[in-house]
Amino acid sequence: MDEVDVRIFDTTLRDGEQSPGISLNLREKVEIAEQLARLGVDIIEAGFPIASDGETEAVQAIAKVVEGPVVAGLARCDAGDIDRAAEALAPAARPRIHTFIATSDIHMKAKLKMAPAEVVAAASAGVARARHHVPDVEFSCEDATRSNPEFLVEVFRAAVGAGATTLNVPDTVGYALPEEFAALIAYLREEVGDYVVWSVHTHDDLGLAVANALAGVGAGARQVEVAVNGIGERAGNCSLEEIVMALKTRMASRGVTTGAVTQEISRTSRLVSRLTGYPVPPNKAIVGANAFAHEAGIHQHGVMMDRTTYEIMDPLDVGLEGSRIVLGKHSGRHAFVKALEELGFSLDKEEIAKAFARFKAMADRKIRITDIDLEAIVVDEMATEGSDYELVAIQVAGGTHLSPTATVRLQREGELIDESAIGDGMIDAACGAIQRATGVEARLESFTVSSVTGGIDALGDVTIVLATGGREGPVRRATGRGVSTDVVEASARAYLSAANRLVHLGSMRSTAEVV
Ligand code: KIV
Ligand code: ZN
């Protein structure tokens, strides 16, 4: 049997980051990129450099530190975009420029205002310019599944002629059905040829992103474009964990392999969820809390007799080992740093000092601290890095006969800001005090509370979505997440994190606005 290696092209940091409310800082992006490298993805799409200076810096930083995977940067078929991508990717050991142009009638007419012949010329010129900078060039026809197939052949042939090494077929609006997508890939391979790698990029508008990607692989695609937890524009992208486990579970017998280290899947999912503020639904395939839980008595009985009665995958294969107790109140700095290293975090001195202070405060209130708790506070701390406002202290008072009151102390550029507010409850009061202290006027769009691990002393885990704008300008959304043994403090941290992101969004154009 021939071995068929399918490359994993991860776009969590580009398409994934285009999800509403997500705005990752440079430190967070680098942490995710390093974890993606541990997960063994082949290509990391680190961002869209032309979108902003911050985006260029993030791509540059990832290109500098990531070892192993190819690092890609997105660019429209436009000289400015391509040159900026090349500049951002300059430090990468293995850079790739991913350039694209829309090819459907609706996109060419309504968005690009270009005739088909102009699109062919732009694709060819864009790829040639990218090839002038780097040997590895990917070309995509945006909205390929709603484009005329004969026109796709013409554009892809022009891209190959100009030096493209990977051809990507995006189902940009998640419109395709698996059998028609497979037929399209087969047709394109037949007409354009197989001296390039064919890639599929699928969106989940009809819940078919993974099915379409699988159909694409069945038809000869050798690269799948994915995002961790399936995040991305609108309903999201093909989920990394789902396609990787589908290929491993069902297509290994046909010789299909990937380089993914599947045992890193759970950790990657938790990291991305925590940093993006996008919680993973409990019933989500592979990484949801219930993905390996058995509720019905008959199922529990079966699994006790033989796990495979109701489990098609081994939870250990996706890195679900349960939480381990690693530290407690008496653990010192040395044990703390060692535990962090075992979890794969490499923090600098200042970051260790901050995380250790947070750990000590937590250890006073929580007896058993597991690896997952530790991961949560370190990532929570990381999310505040480079933020305008930092939470220094919070005090709340309330009860059945007292108006709930909160006082917060924030720090901004070394200056302390104290504010108080009365609210409907203590969480409302704490958020009100932060709103006053930051001056960020925003609507609370959603508030969710869960716990990091089980048990009465579990860390509270709060996710808040704030929004501004609407009537006159564009709506800006920001998601914030915070953890603490105290749910009011966790809420204050989440609120402040979202407010900080809104401040940041106000000072830059988002990737989504550019594409
Ligand atoms: O969905 C899409 O078409 C994209 C392209 C830029 C590849 O994300
Ligand atoms: Zn996309």
Coordinates of N, CA and C in Angstrom, one line a residue, residues 181-376:
F181 N -17.6 18.7 -4.2 CA -16.2 19.2 -3.9 C -15.2 18.2 -4.4
A182 N -15.4 16.9 -4.1 CA -14.5 15.9 -4.5 C -14.4 15.9 -6.1
A183 N -15.5 16.1 -6.7 CA -15.5 16.1 -8.2 C -14.7 17.3 -8.7
L184 N -14.8 18.4 -8.0 CA -14.1 19.6 -8.4 C -12.6 19.4 -8.3
I185 N -12.2 18.8 -7.2 CA -10.7 18.6 -7.0 C -10.2 17.6 -8.0
A186 N -11.0 16.6 -8.3 CA -10.5 15.6 -9.3 C -10.4 16.2 -10.7
Y187 N -11.4 17.1 -11.0 CA -11.4 17.8 -12.3 C -10.2 18.7 -12.4
L188 N -9.9 19.5 -11.4 CA -8.8 20.4 -11.4 C -7.5 19.7 -11.5
R189 N -7.3 18.6 -10.8 CA -6.1 17.8 -10.9 C -5.9 17.3 -12.3
E190 N -7.0 16.8 -12.9 CA -6.9 16.3 -14.2 C -6.5 17.4 -15.2
E191 N -7.1 18.6 -15.1 CA -6.9 19.6 -16.1 C -5.7 20.4 -15.9
V192 N -5.3 20.7 -14.6 CA -4.2 21.5 -14.4 C -2.9 20.7 -14.2
G193 N -3.0 19.5 -13.7 CA -1.9 18.7 -13.5 C -1.5 18.5 -12.0
D194 N -0.6 17.5 -11.8 CA -0.3 17.1 -10.4 C 1.1 17.4 -10.0
Y195 N 1.8 18.4 -10.7 CA 3.1 18.7 -10.3 C 3.2 19.7 -9.2
V196 N 2.0 20.0 -8.6 CA 2.0 20.9 -7.4 C 1.2 20.1 -6.3
V197 N 1.2 20.7 -5.1 CA 0.4 20.1 -4.0 C -1.0 20.7 -4.1
W198 N -2.0 19.9 -4.2 CA -3.4 20.4 -4.1 C -3.8 20.5 -2.7
S199 N -4.5 21.6 -2.4 CA -4.8 21.9 -1.0 C -6.3 22.2 -0.9
V200 N -7.0 21.9 0.2 CA -8.4 22.3 0.4 C -8.5 23.1 1.7
H201 N -9.4 24.2 1.5 CA -9.6 25.1 2.6 C -11.1 25.2 2.7
T202 N -11.7 24.7 3.8 CA -13.2 24.6 3.8 C -13.8 25.3 5.0
H203 N -14.9 25.9 4.8 CA -15.6 26.6 5.9 C -16.9 25.9 6.3
D204 N -17.4 26.2 7.5 CA -18.4 25.3 8.1 C -19.8 25.8 8.1
D205 N -20.1 26.7 7.1 CA -21.4 27.3 7.1 C -22.6 26.3 7.1
L206 N -22.4 25.2 6.4 CA -23.4 24.1 6.4 C -23.0 23.0 7.3
G207 N -22.0 23.2 8.2 CA -21.6 22.1 9.0 C -20.8 21.0 8.3
L208 N -20.3 21.4 7.1 CA -19.7 20.3 6.2 C -18.2 20.5 6.0
A209 N -17.6 21.4 6.8 CA -16.1 21.7 6.6 C -15.3 20.5 6.6
V210 N -15.5 19.6 7.7 CA -14.6 18.4 7.8 C -15.0 17.4 6.7
A211 N -16.3 17.3 6.5 CA -16.7 16.3 5.4 C -16.1 16.7 4.1
N212 N -16.1 18.0 3.8 CA -15.6 18.5 2.5 C -14.1 18.3 2.4
A213 N -13.4 18.6 3.5 CA -11.9 18.4 3.5 C -11.6 16.9 3.3
L214 N -12.4 16.0 3.9 CA -12.1 14.6 3.8 C -12.4 14.1 2.3
A215 N -13.5 14.7 1.8 CA -13.8 14.4 0.4 C -12.6 14.9 -0.5
G216 N -12.1 16.0 -0.2 CA -11.0 16.6 -1.0 C -9.8 15.7 -0.9
V217 N -9.5 15.1 0.3 CA -8.3 14.2 0.4 C -8.6 13.0 -0.4
G218 N -9.8 12.5 -0.3 CA -10.2 11.3 -1.1 C -10.0 11.5 -2.6
A219 N -10.1 12.8 -3.0 CA -10.0 13.1 -4.5 C -8.6 13.5 -4.8
G220 N -7.7 13.4 -3.9 CA -6.2 13.7 -4.2 C -5.6 14.9 -3.6
A221 N -6.4 15.6 -2.8 CA -5.7 16.8 -2.1 C -4.7 16.3 -1.1
R222 N -3.6 17.0 -1.0 CA -2.5 16.5 -0.1 C -2.2 17.5 1.0
Q223 N -3.0 18.5 1.1 CA -2.9 19.5 2.2 C -4.3 19.9 2.6
V224 N -4.5 20.0 4.0 CA -5.8 20.4 4.5 C -5.5 21.7 5.3
E225 N -6.4 22.7 5.1 CA -6.2 24.0 5.8 C -7.2 24.0 7.0
V226 N -6.7 24.2 8.2 CA -7.6 23.9 9.4 C -7.3 25.0 10.5
A227 N -8.2 25.0 11.4 CA -8.0 25.9 12.6 C -8.4 25.1 13.9
V228 N -7.6 25.3 14.9 CA -7.8 24.6 16.2 C -9.2 25.0 16.7
N229 N -10.0 24.0 17.2 CA -11.3 24.1 17.7 C -12.3 24.6 16.6
G230 N -11.8 24.6 15.3 CA -12.7 25.0 14.2 C -13.1 26.5 14.2
I231 N -12.2 27.3 14.8 CA -12.6 28.7 14.8 C -12.3 29.4 13.5
G232 N -12.9 30.5 13.2 CA -12.7 31.2 11.9 C -13.9 32.0 11.5
E233 N -13.7 32.6 10.4 CA -14.8 33.5 9.8 C -16.2 32.8 10.0
R234 N -17.2 33.5 10.4 CA -18.6 33.1 10.5 C -18.7 31.8 11.3
A235 N -19.1 30.7 10.7 CA -19.2 29.4 11.4 C -17.9 28.7 11.5
G236 N -16.8 29.3 11.0 CA -15.5 28.7 11.3 C -14.9 27.9 10.2
N237 N -13.7 27.4 10.4 CA -12.9 26.6 9.5 C -13.0 25.1 9.8
C238 N -12.5 24.3 8.9 CA -12.3 22.9 9.2 C -11.6 22.7 10.5
S239 N -12.1 21.9 11.4 CA -11.4 21.8 12.7 C -10.2 20.9 12.6
L240 N -9.1 21.4 13.1 CA -7.8 20.6 13.1 C -8.0 19.3 13.7
E241 N -8.5 19.3 15.0 CA -8.6 18.0 15.7 C -9.5 17.0 15.1
E242 N -10.6 17.5 14.4 CA -11.6 16.6 13.8 C -11.0 15.9 12.6
I243 N -10.4 16.8 11.7 CA -9.9 16.1 10.5 C -8.7 15.2 10.8
V244 N -7.8 15.7 11.7 CA -6.6 14.8 12.0 C -7.1 13.5 12.6
M245 N -8.1 13.5 13.5 CA -8.5 12.2 14.1 C -9.3 11.4 13.1
A246 N -10.1 12.1 12.2 CA -10.8 11.3 11.2 C -9.8 10.6 10.3
L247 N -8.8 11.3 9.9 CA -7.8 10.7 9.0 C -7.1 9.5 9.7
K248 N -6.8 9.8 11.0 CA -6.1 8.7 11.8 C -7.0 7.5 12.0
T249 N -8.2 7.8 12.4 CA -9.1 6.7 12.8 C -9.7 5.9 11.6
R250 N -9.9 6.6 10.5 CA -10.6 6.0 9.3 C -9.8 5.8 8.1
M251 N -8.7 6.6 7.9 CA -8.0 6.5 6.6 C -6.6 6.0 6.7
A252 N -6.2 5.7 8.0 CA -4.8 5.1 8.2 C -4.7 3.8 7.4
S253 N -5.9 3.0 7.5 CA -5.9 1.7 6.8 C -5.7 1.8 5.3
R254 N -5.9 3.0 4.8 CA -5.7 3.2 3.3 C -4.4 3.9 3.1
G255 N -3.5 3.9 4.1 CA -2.2 4.5 3.9 C -2.0 6.0 4.2
V256 N -3.2 6.6 4.6 CA -3.1 8.1 4.8 C -2.5 8.4 6.1
T257 N -1.5 9.3 6.2 CA -0.9 9.7 7.4 C -0.8 11.2 7.5
T258 N -0.6 11.7 8.7 CA -0.2 13.1 8.9 C 0.9 13.1 9.9
G259 N 1.6 14.3 10.0 CA 2.7 14.4 10.9 C 2.2 14.8 12.3
A260 N 0.9 14.9 12.5 CA 0.4 15.5 13.8 C 0.7 14.6 15.0
V261 N 1.2 15.2 16.0 CA 1.4 14.5 17.3 C 0.1 14.6 18.1
T262 N -0.7 13.6 17.9 CA -2.1 13.8 18.3 C -2.3 13.9 19.8
Q263 N -1.3 13.4 20.6 CA -1.3 13.6 22.0 C -1.3 15.0 22.5
E264 N -0.9 15.9 21.6 CA -0.8 17.4 21.9 C -2.2 18.1 21.6
I265 N -3.2 17.3 21.1 CA -4.4 18.0 20.7 C -5.2 18.6 21.8
S266 N -5.4 17.9 22.9 CA -6.2 18.5 24.0 C -5.5 19.8 24.6
R267 N -4.2 19.7 24.7 CA -3.5 20.9 25.3 C -3.6 22.1 24.3
T268 N -3.5 21.8 23.0 CA -3.6 22.9 22.0 C -5.0 23.5 22.0
S269 N -6.0 22.6 22.1 CA -7.3 23.1 22.1 C -7.6 24.0 23.4
R270 N -7.1 23.6 24.6 CA -7.3 24.4 25.8 C -6.6 25.7 25.6
L271 N -5.4 25.7 25.1 CA -4.6 26.9 25.0 C -5.3 27.9 24.1
V272 N -5.8 27.4 22.9 CA -6.4 28.3 21.9 C -7.7 28.8 22.5
S273 N -8.5 28.0 23.2 CA -9.8 28.4 23.7 C -9.5 29.5 24.8
R274 N -8.6 29.2 25.7 CA -8.3 30.2 26.7 C -7.8 31.5 26.2
L275 N -6.9 31.5 25.2 CA -6.4 32.8 24.7 C -7.3 33.5 23.8
T276 N -8.2 32.8 23.1 CA -9.1 33.5 22.2 C -10.4 33.9 22.9
G277 N -10.6 33.2 24.1 CA -11.9 33.5 24.8 C -13.0 32.7 24.2
Y278 N -12.8 31.8 23.3 CA -13.9 31.0 22.7 C -14.0 29.7 23.4
P279 N -15.0 29.5 24.2 CA -15.1 28.2 24.9 C -15.4 27.1 24.0
V280 N -15.0 25.9 24.4 CA -15.3 24.7 23.5 C -16.6 24.1 24.0
P281 N -17.6 23.9 23.2 CA -18.9 23.3 23.6 C -18.6 21.9 24.2
P282 N -19.4 21.5 25.2 CA -19.1 20.2 25.8 C -19.3 19.1 24.9
N283 N -20.2 19.2 23.9 CA -20.4 18.1 23.0 C -19.5 18.2 21.7
K284 N -18.5 19.1 21.7 CA -17.7 19.2 20.5 C -16.9 17.9 20.3
A285 N -16.8 17.4 19.1 CA -16.1 16.2 18.8 C -14.6 16.3 19.2
I286 N -14.0 15.3 19.7 CA -12.6 15.2 20.0 C -12.2 15.9 21.3
V287 N -12.5 17.3 21.4 CA -12.0 18.1 22.5 C -13.1 18.6 23.4
G288 N -14.4 18.3 23.2 CA -15.4 18.7 24.1 C -15.3 17.9 25.4
A289 N -15.8 18.5 26.5 CA -15.6 17.9 27.8 C -16.4 16.5 27.8
N290 N -17.4 16.4 27.0 CA -18.1 15.1 27.0 C -17.7 14.1 25.9
A291 N -16.7 14.5 25.1 CA -16.4 13.7 24.0 C -16.0 12.3 24.3
F292 N -15.5 12.1 25.5 CA -15.2 10.7 26.0 C -16.0 10.3 27.3
A293 N -17.1 11.0 27.5 CA -17.9 10.7 28.7 C -19.0 9.8 28.4
H294 N -19.3 8.9 29.3 CA -20.4 7.9 29.0 C -21.5 8.1 30.1
E295 N -22.7 8.4 29.7 CA -23.7 8.7 30.7 C -24.6 7.6 30.9
A296 N -25.1 6.9 29.8 CA -26.1 5.9 30.0 C -25.5 4.7 30.7
G297 N -26.3 4.0 31.6 CA -25.8 2.9 32.3 C -25.3 1.8 31.4
I298 N -26.0 1.5 30.3 CA -25.6 0.5 29.4 C -24.2 0.8 28.8
H299 N -24.0 2.1 28.5 CA -22.7 2.5 27.9 C -21.6 2.4 28.9
Q300 N -21.9 2.8 30.2 CA -20.9 2.7 31.2 C -20.5 1.3 31.5
H301 N -21.5 0.4 31.5 CA -21.2 -1.0 31.7 C -20.3 -1.5 30.6
G302 N -20.7 -1.2 29.3 CA -20.0 -1.7 28.2 C -18.5 -1.2 28.2
V303 N -18.3 0.1 28.5 CA -16.9 0.6 28.6 C -16.1 0.0 29.7
M304 N -16.8 -0.4 30.8 CA -16.0 -1.0 31.9 C -15.6 -2.4 31.4
M305 N -16.4 -3.1 30.6 CA -16.0 -4.4 30.1 C -14.9 -4.3 29.1
D306 N -15.1 -3.4 28.2 CA -14.2 -3.2 27.1 C -14.4 -1.8 26.5
R307 N -13.4 -0.9 26.7 CA -13.5 0.5 26.2 C -14.0 0.6 24.8
T308 N -13.6 -0.3 23.9 CA -13.9 -0.1 22.5 C -15.4 -0.4 22.2
T309 N -16.2 -0.9 23.2 CA -17.6 -1.0 22.9 C -18.3 0.3 22.5
Y310 N -17.8 1.4 23.2 CA -18.4 2.7 22.8 C -17.4 3.8 22.5
E311 N -16.1 3.4 22.4 CA -15.1 4.4 22.1 C -14.3 4.0 20.9
I312 N -14.4 4.9 19.8 CA -13.7 4.6 18.6 C -12.3 5.1 18.6
M313 N -12.0 6.0 19.6 CA -10.6 6.5 19.7 C -10.2 6.3 21.2
D314 N -8.9 6.2 21.4 CA -8.4 6.1 22.8 C -8.2 7.5 23.2
P315 N -8.8 7.9 24.4 CA -8.6 9.3 24.9 C -7.2 9.7 25.1
L316 N -6.3 8.7 25.3 CA -4.9 9.0 25.5 C -4.3 9.5 24.2
D317 N -4.8 9.0 23.1 CA -4.3 9.4 21.8 C -4.5 10.9 21.5
V318 N -5.5 11.5 22.2 CA -5.7 13.0 21.9 C -5.2 13.8 23.1
G319 N -4.5 13.1 24.0 CA -3.8 13.7 25.1 C -4.7 14.0 26.3
L320 N -5.8 13.2 26.4 CA -6.7 13.3 27.6 C -6.3 12.4 28.6
E321 N -5.5 12.9 29.6 CA -5.0 11.9 30.6 C -5.6 12.2 31.9
G322 N -6.6 13.2 32.0 CA -7.1 13.7 33.2 C -6.2 14.6 33.9
S323 N -6.6 15.4 34.9 CA -5.7 16.4 35.5 C -4.9 15.7 36.6
R324 N -3.6 16.1 36.6 CA -2.7 15.6 37.6 C -2.5 16.7 38.7
I325 N -2.4 16.3 39.9 CA -2.1 17.3 41.0 C -0.6 17.5 40.9
V326 N -0.2 18.7 40.7 CA 1.3 18.9 40.6 C 1.8 19.8 41.7
L327 N 1.0 20.7 42.2 CA 1.6 21.6 43.2 C 0.6 21.9 44.4
G328 N 1.1 22.4 45.5 CA 0.2 22.8 46.6 C 0.8 24.0 47.3
K329 N 0.2 24.3 48.4 CA 0.6 25.5 49.2 C 2.1 25.6 49.5
H330 N 2.7 24.5 49.7 CA 4.1 24.5 50.2 C 5.1 24.4 49.0
S331 N 4.6 24.3 47.8 CA 5.5 24.2 46.7 C 6.2 25.6 46.5
G332 N 7.5 25.5 46.3 CA 8.3 26.7 46.1 C 8.5 27.0 44.6
R333 N 9.3 28.1 44.4 CA 9.5 28.6 43.1 C 10.1 27.6 42.1
H334 N 11.0 26.8 42.7 CA 11.7 25.8 41.9 C 10.7 24.8 41.3
A335 N 9.9 24.3 42.2 CA 8.9 23.3 41.8 C 7.9 23.9 40.8
F336 N 7.6 25.2 41.0 CA 6.7 25.9 40.1 C 7.3 26.0 38.7
V337 N 8.5 26.4 38.7 CA 9.2 26.6 37.3 C 9.3 25.2 36.6
K338 N 9.6 24.2 37.4 CA 9.8 22.9 36.8 C 8.4 22.4 36.3
A339 N 7.3 22.6 37.0 CA 6.0 22.2 36.5 C 5.7 23.0 35.2
L340 N 6.0 24.2 35.2 CA 5.7 25.0 34.0 C 6.5 24.5 32.8
E341 N 7.8 24.1 33.1 CA 8.6 23.6 32.0 C 8.0 22.3 31.4
E342 N 7.5 21.4 32.4 CA 6.9 20.2 32.0 C 5.7 20.4 31.1
L343 N 5.0 21.5 31.4 CA 3.8 21.9 30.6 C 4.2 22.5 29.3
G344 N 5.5 22.8 29.1 CA 5.9 23.3 27.8 C 6.0 24.8 27.7
F345 N 5.8 25.5 28.9 CA 5.9 27.0 28.9 C 7.3 27.4 29.1
S346 N 7.8 28.4 28.3 CA 9.1 29.0 28.6 C 8.9 30.5 28.8
L347 N 8.9 30.8 30.1 CA 8.5 32.2 30.5 C 9.8 32.9 30.9
D348 N 9.8 34.2 30.6 CA 11.0 35.0 31.1 C 10.9 35.3 32.5
K349 N 11.9 36.0 33.1 CA 12.0 36.2 34.6 C 10.7 37.0 35.1
E350 N 10.4 38.0 34.3 CA 9.3 38.9 34.8 C 7.9 38.1 34.7
E351 N 7.8 37.3 33.7 CA 6.6 36.5 33.6 C 6.5 35.4 34.7
I352 N 7.6 34.8 35.0 CA 7.6 33.8 36.1 C 7.2 34.5 37.4
A353 N 7.8 35.7 37.6 CA 7.5 36.4 38.9 C 6.0 36.7 39.0
K354 N 5.4 37.1 37.9 CA 4.0 37.4 38.0 C 3.1 36.2 38.1
A355 N 3.5 35.1 37.4 CA 2.7 33.9 37.4 C 2.9 33.3 38.8
F356 N 4.1 33.4 39.4 CA 4.3 32.8 40.7 C 3.5 33.5 41.8
A357 N 3.4 34.8 41.7 CA 2.6 35.6 42.7 C 1.2 35.1 42.6
R358 N 0.7 34.9 41.3 CA -0.7 34.5 41.1 C -0.9 33.1 41.7
F359 N 0.1 32.2 41.5 CA 0.0 30.9 42.0 C 0.0 30.9 43.5
K360 N 0.8 31.7 44.1 CA 0.8 31.7 45.6 C -0.5 32.2 46.2
A361 N -1.1 33.2 45.5 CA -2.4 33.7 46.0 C -3.4 32.6 45.9
M362 N -3.3 31.8 44.8 CA -4.3 30.8 44.5 C -4.1 29.6 45.5
A363 N -2.8 29.3 45.8 CA -2.5 28.2 46.7 C -3.0 28.4 48.1
D364 N -3.1 29.7 48.5 CA -3.7 30.0 49.8 C -5.2 29.6 49.9
R365 N -5.8 29.6 48.8 CA -7.3 29.4 48.8 C -7.7 28.0 48.2
K366 N -6.7 27.3 47.6 CA -7.1 26.1 46.9 C -6.0 25.0 47.3
I367 N -6.4 23.9 47.8 CA -5.4 23.0 48.3 C -4.7 22.2 47.2
R368 N -5.4 21.7 46.3 CA -4.8 20.9 45.2 C -4.8 21.7 43.9
I369 N -3.5 21.9 43.4 CA -3.4 22.6 42.2 C -3.0 21.7 41.1
T370 N -3.8 21.5 40.1 CA -3.5 20.5 39.0 C -2.8 21.2 37.9
D371 N -2.2 20.4 37.0 CA -1.6 20.9 35.8 C -2.5 21.8 35.0
I372 N -3.8 21.4 35.0 CA -4.7 22.2 34.1 C -5.0 23.6 34.8
D373 N -5.1 23.6 36.2 CA -5.2 24.9 36.9 C -4.0 25.8 36.6
L374 N -2.9 25.2 36.6 CA -1.6 25.9 36.4 C -1.6 26.5 35.0
E375 N -1.9 25.7 34.1 CA -2.0 26.2 32.7 C -3.0 27.4 32.6
A376 N -4.1 27.3 33.3 CA -5.1 28.3 33.2 C -4.6 29.6 33.8

